[in-house]
PDB file of C-alpha atoms in Angstrom:
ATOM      1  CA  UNK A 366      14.100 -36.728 -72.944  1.00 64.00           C
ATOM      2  CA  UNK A 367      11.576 -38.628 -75.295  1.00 71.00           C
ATOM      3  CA  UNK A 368      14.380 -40.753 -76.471  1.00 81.00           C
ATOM      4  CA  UNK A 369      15.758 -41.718 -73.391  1.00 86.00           C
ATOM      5  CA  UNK A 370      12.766 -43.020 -72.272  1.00 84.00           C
ATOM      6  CA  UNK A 371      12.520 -44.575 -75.702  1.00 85.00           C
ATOM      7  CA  UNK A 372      15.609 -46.361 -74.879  1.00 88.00           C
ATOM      8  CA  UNK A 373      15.238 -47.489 -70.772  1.00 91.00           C
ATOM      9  CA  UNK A 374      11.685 -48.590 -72.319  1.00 89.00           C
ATOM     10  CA  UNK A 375      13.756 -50.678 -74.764  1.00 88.00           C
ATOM     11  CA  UNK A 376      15.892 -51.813 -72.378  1.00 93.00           C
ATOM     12  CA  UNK A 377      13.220 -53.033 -69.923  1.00 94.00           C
ATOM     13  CA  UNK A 378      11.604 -54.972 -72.814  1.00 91.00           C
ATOM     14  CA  UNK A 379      14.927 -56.883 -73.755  1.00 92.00           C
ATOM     15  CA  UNK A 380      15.602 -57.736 -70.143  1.00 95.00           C
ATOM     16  CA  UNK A 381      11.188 -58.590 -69.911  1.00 94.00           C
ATOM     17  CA  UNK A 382      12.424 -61.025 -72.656  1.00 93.00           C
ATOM     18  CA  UNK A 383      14.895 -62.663 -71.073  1.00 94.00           C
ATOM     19  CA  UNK A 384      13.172 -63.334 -67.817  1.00 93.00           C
ATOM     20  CA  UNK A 385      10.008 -64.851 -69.776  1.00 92.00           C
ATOM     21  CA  UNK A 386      13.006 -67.319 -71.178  1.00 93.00           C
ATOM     22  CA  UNK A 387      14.230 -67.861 -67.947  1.00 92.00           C
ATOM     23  CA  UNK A 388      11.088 -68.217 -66.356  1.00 88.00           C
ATOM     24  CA  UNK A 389       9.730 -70.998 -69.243  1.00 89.00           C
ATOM     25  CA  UNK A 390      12.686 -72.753 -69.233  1.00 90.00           C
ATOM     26  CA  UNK A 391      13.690 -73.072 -66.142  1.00 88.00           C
ATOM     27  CA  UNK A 392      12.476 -77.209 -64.650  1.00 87.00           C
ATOM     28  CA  UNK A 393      10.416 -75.739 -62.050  1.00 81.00           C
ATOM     29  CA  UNK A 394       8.449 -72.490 -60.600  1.00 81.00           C
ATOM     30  CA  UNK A 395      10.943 -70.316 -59.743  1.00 84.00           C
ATOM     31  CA  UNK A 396       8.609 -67.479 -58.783  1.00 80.00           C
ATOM     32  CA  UNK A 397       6.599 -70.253 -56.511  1.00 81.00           C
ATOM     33  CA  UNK A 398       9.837 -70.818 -55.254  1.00 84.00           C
ATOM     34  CA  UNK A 399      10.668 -67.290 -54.294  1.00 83.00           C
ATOM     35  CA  UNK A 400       7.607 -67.206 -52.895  1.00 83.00           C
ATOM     36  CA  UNK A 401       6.613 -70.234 -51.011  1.00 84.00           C
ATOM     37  CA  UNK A 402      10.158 -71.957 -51.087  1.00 85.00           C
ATOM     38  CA  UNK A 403       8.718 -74.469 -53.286  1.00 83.00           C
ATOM     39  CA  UNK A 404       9.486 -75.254 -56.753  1.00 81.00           C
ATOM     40  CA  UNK A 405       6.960 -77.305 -57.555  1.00 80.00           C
ATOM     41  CA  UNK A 406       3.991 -74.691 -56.702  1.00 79.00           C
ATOM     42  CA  UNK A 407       3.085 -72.383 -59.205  1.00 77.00           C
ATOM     43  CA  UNK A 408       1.718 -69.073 -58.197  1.00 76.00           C
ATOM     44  CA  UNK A 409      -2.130 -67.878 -58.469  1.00 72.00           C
ATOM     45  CA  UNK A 410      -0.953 -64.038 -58.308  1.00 72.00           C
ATOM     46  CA  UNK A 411      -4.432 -63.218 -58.828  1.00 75.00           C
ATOM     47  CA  UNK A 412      -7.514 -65.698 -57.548  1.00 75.00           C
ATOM     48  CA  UNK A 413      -9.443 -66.382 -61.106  1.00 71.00           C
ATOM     49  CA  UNK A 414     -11.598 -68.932 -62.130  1.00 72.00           C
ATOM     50  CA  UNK A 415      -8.734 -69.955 -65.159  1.00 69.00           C
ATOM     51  CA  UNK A 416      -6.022 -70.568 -62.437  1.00 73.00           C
ATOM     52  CA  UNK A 417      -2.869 -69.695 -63.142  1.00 74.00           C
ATOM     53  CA  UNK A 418      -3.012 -68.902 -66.550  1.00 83.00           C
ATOM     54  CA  UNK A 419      -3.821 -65.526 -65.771  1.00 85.00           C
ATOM     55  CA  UNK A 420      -0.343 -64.768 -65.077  1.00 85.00           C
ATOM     56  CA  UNK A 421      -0.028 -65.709 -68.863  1.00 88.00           C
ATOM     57  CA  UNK A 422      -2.174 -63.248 -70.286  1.00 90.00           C
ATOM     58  CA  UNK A 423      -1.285 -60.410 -68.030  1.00 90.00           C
ATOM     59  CA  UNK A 424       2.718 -61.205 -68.799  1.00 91.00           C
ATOM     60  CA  UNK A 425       2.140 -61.778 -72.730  1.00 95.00           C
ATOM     61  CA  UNK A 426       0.612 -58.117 -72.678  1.00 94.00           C
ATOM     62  CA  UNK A 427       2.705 -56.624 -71.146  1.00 95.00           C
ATOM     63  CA  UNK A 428       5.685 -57.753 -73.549  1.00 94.00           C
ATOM     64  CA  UNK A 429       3.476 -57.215 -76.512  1.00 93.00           C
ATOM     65  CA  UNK A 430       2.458 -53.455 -75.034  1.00 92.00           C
ATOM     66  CA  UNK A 431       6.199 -52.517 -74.896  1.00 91.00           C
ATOM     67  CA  UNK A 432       6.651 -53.926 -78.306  1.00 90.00           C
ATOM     68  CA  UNK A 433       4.209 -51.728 -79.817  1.00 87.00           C
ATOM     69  CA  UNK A 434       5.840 -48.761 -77.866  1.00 87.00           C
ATOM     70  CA  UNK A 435       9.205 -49.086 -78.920  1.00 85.00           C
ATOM     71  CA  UNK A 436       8.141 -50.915 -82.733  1.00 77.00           C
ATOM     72  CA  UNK A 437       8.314 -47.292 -84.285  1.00 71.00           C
ATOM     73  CA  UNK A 438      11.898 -46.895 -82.761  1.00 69.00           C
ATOM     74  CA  UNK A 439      13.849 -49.860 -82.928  1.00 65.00           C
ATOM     75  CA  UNK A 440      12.181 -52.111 -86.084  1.00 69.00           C
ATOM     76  CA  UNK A 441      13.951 -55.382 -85.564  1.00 67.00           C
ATOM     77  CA  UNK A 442      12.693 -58.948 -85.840  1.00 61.00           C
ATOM     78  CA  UNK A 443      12.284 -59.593 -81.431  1.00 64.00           C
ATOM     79  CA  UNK A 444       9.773 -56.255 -81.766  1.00 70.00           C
ATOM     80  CA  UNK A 445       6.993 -57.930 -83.819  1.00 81.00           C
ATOM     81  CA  UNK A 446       3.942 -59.157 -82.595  1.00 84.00           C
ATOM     82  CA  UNK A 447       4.244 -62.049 -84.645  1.00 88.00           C
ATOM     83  CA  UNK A 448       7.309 -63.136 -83.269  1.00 90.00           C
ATOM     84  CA  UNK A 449       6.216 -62.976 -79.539  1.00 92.00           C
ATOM     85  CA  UNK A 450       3.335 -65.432 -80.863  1.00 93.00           C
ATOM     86  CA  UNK A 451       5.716 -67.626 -82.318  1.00 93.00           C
ATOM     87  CA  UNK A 452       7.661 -67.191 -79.139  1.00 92.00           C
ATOM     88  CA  UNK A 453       4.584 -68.012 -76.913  1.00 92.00           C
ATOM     89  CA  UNK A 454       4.028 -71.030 -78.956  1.00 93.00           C
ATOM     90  CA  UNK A 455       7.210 -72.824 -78.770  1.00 94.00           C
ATOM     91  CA  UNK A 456       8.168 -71.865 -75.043  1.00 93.00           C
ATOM     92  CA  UNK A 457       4.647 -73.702 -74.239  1.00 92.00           C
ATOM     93  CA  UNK A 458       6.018 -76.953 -76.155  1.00 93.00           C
ATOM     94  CA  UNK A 459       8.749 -76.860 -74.975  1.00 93.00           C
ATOM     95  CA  UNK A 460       6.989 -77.700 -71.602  1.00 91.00           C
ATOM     96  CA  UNK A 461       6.496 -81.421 -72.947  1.00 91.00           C
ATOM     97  CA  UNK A 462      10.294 -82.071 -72.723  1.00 92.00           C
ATOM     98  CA  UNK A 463      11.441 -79.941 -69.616  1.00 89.00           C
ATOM     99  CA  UNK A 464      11.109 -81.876 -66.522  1.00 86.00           C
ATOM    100  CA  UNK A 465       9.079 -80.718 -63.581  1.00 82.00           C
ATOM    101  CA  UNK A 466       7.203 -78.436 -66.259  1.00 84.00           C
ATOM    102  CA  UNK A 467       4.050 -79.895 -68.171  1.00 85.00           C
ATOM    103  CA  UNK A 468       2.084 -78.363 -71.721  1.00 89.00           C
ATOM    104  CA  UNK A 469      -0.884 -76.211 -70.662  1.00 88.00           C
ATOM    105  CA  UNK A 470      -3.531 -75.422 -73.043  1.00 91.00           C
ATOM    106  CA  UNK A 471      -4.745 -73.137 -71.168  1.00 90.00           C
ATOM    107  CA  UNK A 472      -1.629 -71.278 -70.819  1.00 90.00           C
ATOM    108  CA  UNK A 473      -1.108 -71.357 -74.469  1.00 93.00           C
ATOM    109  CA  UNK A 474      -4.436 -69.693 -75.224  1.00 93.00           C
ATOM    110  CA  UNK A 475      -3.708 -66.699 -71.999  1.00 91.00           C
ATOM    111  CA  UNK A 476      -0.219 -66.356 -74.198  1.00 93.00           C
ATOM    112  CA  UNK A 477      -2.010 -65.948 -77.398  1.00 94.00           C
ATOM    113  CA  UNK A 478      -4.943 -63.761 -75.674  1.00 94.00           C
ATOM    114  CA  UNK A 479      -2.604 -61.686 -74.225  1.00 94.00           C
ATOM    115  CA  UNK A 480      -0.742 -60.465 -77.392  1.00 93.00           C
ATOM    116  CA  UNK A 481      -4.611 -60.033 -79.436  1.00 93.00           C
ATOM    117  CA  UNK A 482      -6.356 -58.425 -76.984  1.00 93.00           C
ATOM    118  CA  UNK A 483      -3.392 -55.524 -77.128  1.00 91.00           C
ATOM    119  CA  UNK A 484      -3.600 -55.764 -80.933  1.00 88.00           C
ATOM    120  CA  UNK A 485      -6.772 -55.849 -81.110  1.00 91.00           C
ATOM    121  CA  UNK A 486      -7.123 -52.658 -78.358  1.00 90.00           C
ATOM    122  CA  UNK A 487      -4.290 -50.548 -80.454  1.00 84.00           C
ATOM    123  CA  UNK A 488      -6.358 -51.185 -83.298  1.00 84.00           C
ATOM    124  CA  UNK A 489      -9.766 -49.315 -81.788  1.00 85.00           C
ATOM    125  CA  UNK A 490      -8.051 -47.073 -79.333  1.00 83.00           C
ATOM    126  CA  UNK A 491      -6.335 -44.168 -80.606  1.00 74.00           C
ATOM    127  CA  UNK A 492      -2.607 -45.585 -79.883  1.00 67.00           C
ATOM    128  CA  UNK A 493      -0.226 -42.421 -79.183  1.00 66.00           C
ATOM    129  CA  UNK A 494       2.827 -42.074 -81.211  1.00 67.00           C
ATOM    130  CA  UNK A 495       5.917 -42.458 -79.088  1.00 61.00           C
ATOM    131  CA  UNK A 496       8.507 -42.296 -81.910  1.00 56.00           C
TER     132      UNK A 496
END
């Protein structure tokens, strides 16, 4: 049972991967497009004084969470938290060539927030061992 929900939780971070691709790379908002028919609005899924960077931080911890969950499991080079920073980086470059899509400091620093503060949690919370 343990490793089946080892595996669906694998599974769900692979396909989390490859709608944070989708969703960087794509020239417009398609979630403020699913949501307000407009592609050029970007959602504020939660009212915050740092906008939508939020979504950001919330997102990047999330990916980095499952990481750390299913790190013990499957040790490959898409499961480190390193990588997801690297990832974080270059998907918020790549904003400055990608039309309808602009660089965001802010954004870059919810990214990076949002894989340290679950590093920096694991590292003074007792993290279980789901291996």
């Amino acid at each position: 049972m343990k490793n089946t929900i080892l595996k669906l939780l694998e599974y769900v971070y692979y396909f989390s991967l490859i709608i944070l691709l989708i969703l960087y790379l794509y020239p417009g908002s398609l979630v403020g497009y699913f949501l307000y028919g407009n592609l050029e609005q970007q959602p504020n899924l939660i009212p915050n004084p740092i906008g939508t960077s939020i979504n950001h931080l919330i997102f990047f911890s999330y990916i980095t969470i499952l990481a750390l969950i299913i790190r013990p499991k499957v040790k490959n080079v898409f499961t480190d938290y390193k990588i997801i920073l690297f990832i974080s980086f270059i998907l918020e470059i790549l904003h400055f060539i990608i039309p309808n899509r602009a660089f965001e400091l802010y954004d870059l620093i919810a990214n990076i927030l949002g894989v340290t503060v679950v590093l920096f949690l694991k590292k003074f919370i007792k993290w279980p061992n789901f291996s």
